[in-house]
Coordinates of C-alpha atoms and ligand atoms in Angstrom, one line a residue:
M1 CA -94.1 3.1 -68.3
I2 CA -92.4 0.0 -66.9
L3 CA -89.0 -0.6 -68.6
D4 CA -88.7 -4.2 -67.7
G5 CA -89.2 -6.2 -70.9
Q6 CA -89.7 -3.2 -73.1
T7 CA -87.9 -2.7 -76.5
V8 CA -85.7 0.5 -76.5
V9 CA -83.8 2.2 -79.3
V10 CA -81.0 4.6 -78.4
T11 CA -79.2 6.6 -81.1
G12 CA -75.6 7.8 -80.5
A13 CA -75.4 4.7 -78.3
G14 CA -71.8 4.1 -79.1
S15 CA -70.5 6.9 -76.9
G16 CA -71.2 9.3 -74.0
L17 CA -74.8 10.0 -73.0
G18 CA -76.2 7.4 -75.4
A19 CA -74.0 4.6 -74.2
A20 CA -74.8 5.4 -70.5
T21 CA -78.5 5.4 -71.4
A22 CA -78.4 2.1 -73.2
Q23 CA -76.6 0.6 -70.2
R24 CA -79.0 2.0 -67.6
L25 CA -82.2 1.0 -69.5
A26 CA -80.8 -2.5 -70.1
A27 CA -80.1 -2.8 -66.4
A28 CA -83.7 -1.9 -65.8
G29 CA -84.7 -4.9 -67.9
A30 CA -85.1 -3.4 -71.4
K31 CA -84.0 -5.0 -74.7
V32 CA -81.9 -2.3 -76.4
G33 CA -81.2 -1.6 -80.0
C34 CA -78.0 0.6 -80.1
I35 CA -77.7 2.8 -83.2
D36 CA -74.6 4.8 -84.0
L37 CA -72.7 6.1 -87.0
S38 CA -70.0 3.6 -86.2
L39 CA -71.0 0.0 -86.3
D40 CA -68.0 -0.9 -84.0
A41 CA -69.1 1.6 -81.4
A42 CA -72.7 0.5 -81.5
Q43 CA -71.8 -3.1 -81.2
A44 CA -69.3 -2.4 -78.4
T45 CA -72.2 -1.0 -76.3
A46 CA -74.6 -3.7 -77.4
K47 CA -72.2 -6.5 -76.5
E48 CA -72.1 -5.4 -72.9
I49 CA -75.9 -5.4 -72.5
D50 CA -77.0 -8.3 -74.7
G51 CA -78.5 -5.7 -77.1
I52 CA -78.0 -5.3 -80.8
G53 CA -75.7 -2.8 -82.4
L54 CA -76.5 -1.2 -85.7
A55 CA -74.9 1.4 -87.9
A56 CA -77.0 4.3 -89.3
D57 CA -76.6 8.0 -90.0
V58 CA -79.6 9.5 -88.2
S59 CA -80.1 12.0 -91.0
D60 CA -80.5 9.1 -93.6
A61 CA -84.1 8.0 -93.4
V62 CA -83.5 4.8 -95.4
A63 CA -80.7 3.7 -93.0
V64 CA -82.7 4.6 -89.9
E65 CA -85.8 2.7 -91.2
A66 CA -83.5 -0.4 -91.9
A67 CA -82.1 -0.2 -88.3
F68 CA -85.5 0.1 -86.7
A69 CA -86.8 -2.8 -88.8
Q70 CA -83.8 -4.9 -87.6
V71 CA -84.6 -4.0 -83.9
E72 CA -88.3 -4.8 -84.4
K73 CA -87.4 -8.2 -86.0
T74 CA -85.2 -9.0 -83.1
F75 CA -86.9 -7.6 -80.1
G76 CA -90.3 -6.2 -81.2
I77 CA -91.5 -2.6 -81.8
A78 CA -89.5 0.0 -79.8
R79 CA -91.7 1.6 -77.2
V80 CA -88.9 3.9 -75.8
V81 CA -86.7 5.8 -78.3
V82 CA -83.9 8.1 -77.0
S83 CA -82.1 10.3 -79.5
C84 CA -78.6 11.1 -78.4
A85 CA -76.8 11.1 -81.8
G86 CA -75.5 14.6 -82.4
I87 CA -72.5 16.7 -83.3
G88 CA -71.1 19.7 -81.5
T89 CA -70.3 22.2 -84.2
A90 CA -68.4 25.4 -83.2
A91 CA -68.1 28.1 -85.9
R92 CA -68.5 31.8 -85.9
I93 CA -70.9 33.4 -88.4
L94 CA -68.0 35.4 -89.6
P95 CA -64.9 33.2 -89.3
R96 CA -61.6 35.2 -88.9
D97 CA -60.4 33.9 -92.3
G98 CA -63.2 35.8 -94.0
S99 CA -64.9 32.6 -95.3
L100 CA -68.7 31.8 -95.0
S101 CA -70.0 29.4 -92.4
I102 CA -73.0 28.1 -94.2
D103 CA -71.8 24.6 -94.7
S104 CA -71.2 24.0 -91.0
F105 CA -74.6 25.5 -90.2
A106 CA -76.3 23.1 -92.7
Q107 CA -74.4 20.2 -91.2
A108 CA -75.5 21.0 -87.6
I109 CA -79.2 21.2 -88.8
K110 CA -78.9 18.0 -90.8
V111 CA -77.5 15.8 -88.0
N112 CA -79.0 17.4 -84.9
L113 CA -82.4 18.6 -86.0
L114 CA -83.2 16.6 -89.2
G115 CA -81.7 13.5 -87.7
T116 CA -83.7 13.8 -84.5
Y117 CA -86.9 14.4 -86.5
T118 CA -86.2 11.5 -88.7
V119 CA -85.8 9.1 -85.8
M120 CA -88.9 10.5 -84.1
N121 CA -90.9 10.2 -87.3
I122 CA -89.9 6.5 -87.9
A123 CA -90.3 5.6 -84.3
A124 CA -93.7 7.2 -83.9
R125 CA -95.1 5.5 -87.0
A126 CA -94.2 2.1 -85.6
M127 CA -95.5 2.9 -82.0
A128 CA -98.8 4.3 -83.4
S129 CA -99.4 0.9 -85.1
A130 CA -98.8 -1.1 -81.9
E131 CA -101.1 -2.1 -79.1
P132 CA -101.4 0.0 -76.0
I133 CA -99.3 -1.4 -73.1
D134 CA -100.9 0.1 -70.0
A135 CA -104.1 1.3 -68.4
D136 CA -103.4 4.9 -69.7
G137 CA -103.3 3.6 -73.2
S138 CA -99.5 4.3 -73.6
R139 CA -98.0 3.1 -76.8
G140 CA -94.5 4.6 -76.4
I141 CA -92.3 7.5 -75.5
I142 CA -89.7 9.5 -77.5
I143 CA -87.0 11.4 -75.6
N144 CA -84.9 13.8 -77.6
T145 CA -81.7 15.6 -76.6
S146 CA -81.4 19.4 -77.0
S147 CA -78.8 21.4 -75.1
V148 CA -78.8 24.5 -72.8
A149 CA -77.4 26.2 -75.8
Y150 CA -81.0 26.2 -77.2
E151 CA -81.6 29.1 -74.8
D152 CA -78.2 30.5 -73.9
G153 CA -75.9 29.8 -76.9
Q154 CA -72.4 31.2 -76.8
I155 CA -70.4 33.0 -79.5
G156 CA -69.7 30.3 -82.1
Q157 CA -72.8 28.4 -81.4
A158 CA -75.3 30.0 -83.8
A159 CA -75.6 26.7 -85.8
Y160 CA -75.6 24.4 -82.8
S161 CA -78.1 26.5 -80.9
A162 CA -80.4 26.7 -83.9
S163 CA -80.3 22.9 -84.3
K164 CA -80.9 22.3 -80.6
G165 CA -83.6 25.1 -80.5
G166 CA -85.4 23.2 -83.2
V167 CA -85.3 20.0 -81.1
A168 CA -86.7 21.9 -78.1
S169 CA -89.4 23.7 -80.1
M170 CA -90.8 20.6 -81.7
T171 CA -91.3 18.9 -78.3
L172 CA -94.7 20.4 -77.5
P173 CA -96.3 20.2 -81.0
A174 CA -95.0 16.6 -81.3
A175 CA -96.5 15.7 -77.9
R176 CA -99.8 17.3 -78.8
E177 CA -100.0 15.6 -82.1
L178 CA -98.9 12.1 -80.9
A179 CA -101.1 12.3 -77.7
R180 CA -104.0 10.6 -79.5
F181 CA -101.8 7.6 -80.1
G182 CA -100.7 7.5 -76.4
I183 CA -97.1 8.5 -77.4
R184 CA -95.3 11.0 -75.1
V185 CA -92.5 13.3 -76.3
M186 CA -90.0 14.8 -74.0
T187 CA -86.6 16.7 -74.4
I188 CA -83.6 16.9 -72.1
A189 CA -81.4 20.0 -72.4
P190 CA -78.1 19.1 -70.8
G191 CA -75.5 21.6 -69.6
L192 CA -71.9 20.5 -69.8
F193 CA -71.4 16.8 -69.5
E194 CA -68.2 14.7 -69.4
T195 CA -68.2 12.8 -72.7
A196 CA -66.2 12.5 -75.9
M197 CA -68.0 15.6 -77.3
S198 CA -66.8 17.9 -74.4
A199 CA -63.4 16.2 -74.1
G200 CA -62.0 18.5 -76.8
L201 CA -62.8 21.7 -75.0
P202 CA -59.7 23.7 -74.1
D203 CA -59.0 23.9 -70.4
D204 CA -59.6 27.7 -70.2
I205 CA -63.0 27.5 -71.9
R206 CA -64.0 24.6 -69.7
A207 CA -63.0 26.5 -66.6
E208 CA -65.0 29.6 -67.8
I209 CA -68.1 27.5 -68.4
L210 CA -67.8 25.8 -65.0
K211 CA -67.8 29.2 -63.3
A212 CA -71.3 29.5 -64.7
V213 CA -72.6 26.4 -63.0
P214 CA -73.8 27.4 -59.5
F215 CA -74.2 24.0 -58.0
P216 CA -72.9 21.4 -58.3
S217 CA -70.0 23.3 -59.9
R218 CA -68.8 20.5 -62.0
M219 CA -69.5 18.8 -65.3
G220 CA -72.4 16.3 -65.3
N221 CA -71.7 12.7 -65.8
A222 CA -73.4 10.5 -68.4
E223 CA -75.0 8.4 -65.7
E224 CA -76.9 11.4 -64.4
Y225 CA -78.3 12.0 -67.9
A226 CA -79.3 8.3 -68.1
Q227 CA -81.0 8.5 -64.7
M228 CA -83.1 11.4 -66.0
V229 CA -84.1 9.3 -69.1
Q230 CA -85.3 6.5 -66.8
S231 CA -87.2 8.9 -64.6
I232 CA -89.0 10.4 -67.6
V233 CA -89.9 6.9 -69.0
E234 CA -91.3 5.9 -65.6
N235 CA -93.3 9.1 -64.9
A236 CA -96.4 9.1 -67.2
M237 CA -97.2 12.8 -66.4
L238 CA -94.0 14.0 -68.0
N239 CA -95.0 15.0 -71.5
G240 CA -94.4 17.9 -73.9
S241 CA -91.6 19.6 -71.9
V242 CA -88.0 20.5 -72.1
I243 CA -86.0 19.7 -68.9
R244 CA -82.7 21.6 -68.4
L245 CA -80.3 19.3 -66.6
D246 CA -77.6 21.8 -65.8
G247 CA -76.9 22.6 -62.1
A248 CA -78.6 26.0 -62.7
A249 CA -76.0 26.9 -65.3
R250 CA -76.5 29.9 -67.6
M251 CA -73.8 29.9 -70.2
P252 CA -71.6 33.0 -70.5
I253 CA -71.2 34.9 -73.8
K254 CA -68.1 32.9 -74.8
Ligands
NAP1 P1 -70.6 11.9 -78.0 O1 -70.0 11.2 -76.9 O2 -69.8 12.4 -79.1 O3 -71.8 10.9 -78.6 C1 -72.5 11.2 -79.7 C2 -72.6 10.0 -80.6 O4 -73.5 10.3 -81.7 C3 -71.3 9.5 -81.1 O5 -71.1 8.1 -81.0 C4 -71.4 9.9 -82.6 O6 -70.6 9.1 -83.5 C5 -72.8 9.7 -82.9 N1 -73.2 10.4 -84.1 C6 -72.8 11.6 -84.5 N2 -73.4 11.9 -85.7 C7 -74.2 10.9 -86.0 C8 -75.1 10.6 -87.0 N3 -75.3 11.4 -88.1 N4 -75.8 9.4 -87.0 C9 -75.7 8.6 -86.0 N5 -74.9 8.8 -84.9 C10 -74.1 9.9 -84.9 O7 -71.5 13.1 -77.4 P2 -72.5 13.2 -76.2 O8 -71.9 14.3 -75.3 O9 -72.8 11.9 -75.6 O10 -73.7 13.9 -76.9 C11 -75.0 13.2 -77.0 C12 -76.0 14.3 -77.3 O11 -76.1 15.2 -76.2 C13 -75.7 15.2 -78.5 O12 -76.9 15.4 -79.2 C14 -75.2 16.4 -77.9 O13 -75.4 17.5 -78.8 C15 -76.0 16.5 -76.7 N6 -75.4 17.4 -75.6 C16 -74.2 17.0 -75.1 C17 -73.6 17.8 -74.1 C18 -72.3 17.5 -73.4 O14 -71.8 18.4 -72.7 N7 -71.7 16.4 -73.6 C19 -74.3 19.0 -73.7 C20 -75.5 19.3 -74.3 C21 -76.0 18.5 -75.2 P3 -69.1 9.6 -83.8 O15 -68.3 9.6 -82.5 O16 -68.7 8.5 -84.8 O17 -69.2 10.9 -84.4

């Protein structure tokens, strides 16, 4: 799909991977709706790229529908939707203080999995109602964000891995179902990327993780994630897959 002139929605656009994606797709000529939990953050990204910034909790369907409606009113139906909104929960199943960790599990599922599904559902309904935009009959593409933790989750990542595993697992059935509308669905599973989410990692844990990245042995930068998003949008044969973007990393046990 050609990005120039297309309407795009990016969630989590106020920070990190989402902000870099919004910037890159805007530079390629897209009109971008930036959604984030924080209106200030969403608007800060939008201001740099002549987009619109909107606040919505991705797990709140009413708020997501309202945000999509606003984007549609301003720029038209979103044909490219990238879900970057997410939280990085870390909690052992059995915390050392003897408490239960069910609430943090539920929160990870709510934001990372239900939130991604909610955005995909609302985006797909609008795309399916729109006219095809190329000779293949494409109506749109949805790109979700998993994590390498969906396959090699570390100790403390049971909830995060489960949420990201759900995102990865729904890629193929979603792509199969939405194929008849000309809608592609892809997922990116990043390794460790330099963003606000990873900034809080203690130095020793960061060093341990980087030892598990064969080449290049460094953290990814958000622009490399955004570059992958653009490549997926532009390559029509990419559909129904999860792409690990990780320098061949396999995460250690902890
Ligand atoms: P980030 O810089 O923290 O950005 C995530 C953004 O999502 C933040 O602006 C955050 O807002 C927003 N957000 C959180 N909960 C939300 C909700 N319920 N509704 C709407 N927006 C919400 O993190 P990032 O590293 O760019 O992460 C982007 C995605 O990549 C996440 O799904 C993450 O799990 C995934 N990922 C990241 C890495 C990495 O190493 N960075 C690796 C693998 C996967 P607040 O700041 O206000 O919470």
